[in-house]
Amino acid sequence: MSVKANESASWFIGAQAENHQLFESLLLEYLRDHMYWRRNFHPDDPPSISAQSAYSPEHLEFIARMKDELNALSAALKSSIPLSSPRYMGHMLSDPLIPGLLAQMLALPYNPNNVSEEAAPVTIEMEVKVGLQLARMIGYNDDPSRSPCAFGYLTAGGTLSNYHALHVLRSIKYYPLALQTGMQHMNVQPPPDSILERIMESDPCALSNLSVAETIQAREAWLEFLEQAVPAPQRAKVDNAVNSGRIEKLGTHAFFTLHREHCSAPVILVPETAHYSWSKAVRLLGIGESGLVHIPTRAMRLDPDALEHSLVAAHKIKQPILAVVGVLGTTEYGTFDPIHELVEARDRWHKKGLGFAVHADAAWGGYLATLFRDADGSTLPHDKTRNGFKYFPSQHVYSAFRDLARTDSVTVDPHKLGYLPYGVGGAYVCRDHRCMDFIAADAPYLGRPVPEEDGESAYFRKFRRLGSYILEGSKPGSAAAAAYVTHRVLPLDKDHFGKLLSQSVQDAEHFYDRIQAMRDRVNDHVRVCIPIEPDSNLVCIAFNPVGNKSMAIANNFTETLFNHLRVDRSVPLQTRAFFSSSTMLYKRMLRSYDAGRVVDELGIAAYTFTERPEDLERDADGLLVLRHTLMNPWLRNNVSKIDYIEKYCLYLEQLLRQLVTTYTSAEQNSASVH
Ligand SMILES: Cc1ncc(COP(=O)(O)O)c(C=O)c1O
């Protein structure tokens, strides 16, 4: 049995609450500190709650009701998923890191609202710094005194970050058209050889194909022109001629009606494996699901040849593309899209007149960028990133992370591989903070807008009115405190935070090897197959009893197996030995080669349901698989010397042997009946 030392294991409260005392003493200390802070703000003010009121019948009743409800809550919460246990290998859920949990709890009674500095003078700056910490992890410039500097902020979750990304990119994409129309309307004479002149004289069709950087440059040139060439009394009117023609002002219908001769509504290219938040985002933005084009994948990774095919077609019919989205860590299979190929395609097609942005949906895999980052912020060479791993990172995974810095924006979820508590949901990070200016919306109560200028202090001053730039309004400052403190305690590079994720990937490699060994042991009874080679720490497994050729029956078999491993409210959680999750491997997502390989390995006749039409309806040619997320820090416990991965494989083996007997006798019975 291989059991390794695991340094990051002690960064958590612990599966058996081993760090209980540390946690409790720190929590108590900061809770008391907060109470003193209250008392020491004008300590000579008289009390607002009289000691006597504590004995009033109403107050006593209030306390009694509160205790009853809290007791009930505490009891109900005992049925929660035991995320801290190494027996949980299901969804993308984990125990949170101590620094994040403590920082969040410490900040909660201060109740800061990160909508603006006036509601959260301390935590709002932390949120902007969290954005820069994540930017550095991604490889974007995080130094506000150098341009372009990135920007990032915390959202409720990856879903919202994806909405935000599309909102920003759409605003940028259609700005040049509004700029041209506005300038023409006002008879503006742009300076010769300037980008404004280029825009003024451009074929309108070309204007929705500028790069993000070009559009930012155009907007800056426009603001400079207004300042220098337009007399102050007319400035607002001239600027309004541009702003009133922007898509945000007109709405999509009026905008595309106005420009129908030279531009149509955009599409977004996403892989077949894209998270469903993309469908929700296009519905919300009025683009509609018909504007979401799914690109075929190869073994659940976006296929660059298929992408190229779609780009050629779009170019031919002058179809604007808002963005190509690559997923770094697909929700179902943990696979990584070739970000390097996406940014290369973006730069190549831009030269041919087809412009689009590249967004990386790294909600799941974003923090794995720490494994490629040296403490000085540089990208580690491939051979150094391999230290400590058996398989990770493959060349395509390395290239994808190396070129993450070349994307236009990224979604990353601190609540997933950032091991931060909910409240700290997702994050949106863009390479150039000026992207945010395109969607800024003012409200006088947030404070006065900051004049546009460069430099570190201007950068922080600008984002103190955070609510102006984001989809949400009020938002928890305690979440920003949690992320900021955690990233300070464990900087986002290989030698610090990366140790936790190294452990997770090593555990997944061990899991992969142990499953292969288990497969050989049960091969006479059940076929076991890992249908998609894992890219990092998520592993799916498919099963089929030997002799069965029907996919519907294989699915029923796996479902029965999963019934022993699932969270089921009718069964006490404590009776479960282990937890996994499940997902479907749809034929439409697999190339025929991959589908053929999977059914061959399982001994199934075809990747389809032939026997029972009702199954076809239910599963639509999908293979049910067990899905395992290996992110628990105690899977290989170096104190108790227990290898929970090995234990799980033995448990699975035992279940398989047991179920296959039932399956075989049921099959025999049904054969004799017919
Ligand atoms: C790739 C991907 N994108 C987006 C999301 C949405 O994130 P959230 O659940 O935080 O909204 C997920 C969630 O699993 C995801 O895996």
XYZ file of C-alpha atoms in Angstrom, residues 21 46 83 97 120 126 141 250 312 323 473 487 508 515 572 607:
16
model
C -9.222 23.453 19.022
C -24.917 54.794 26.336
C -17.743 16.479 2.474
C -9.615 25.585 3.978
C -17.197 48.259 2.547
C -9.441 43.011 -0.898
C -0.278 41.106 -15.887
C -30.835 50.400 -28.324
C -14.394 28.815 -42.364
C -16.440 34.321 -28.617
C -25.164 45.009 -6.901
C -4.417 33.470 -1.205
C -6.326 10.714 -8.989
C -9.092 0.899 -10.862
C -29.154 7.420 6.436
C -23.598 2.541 -28.745
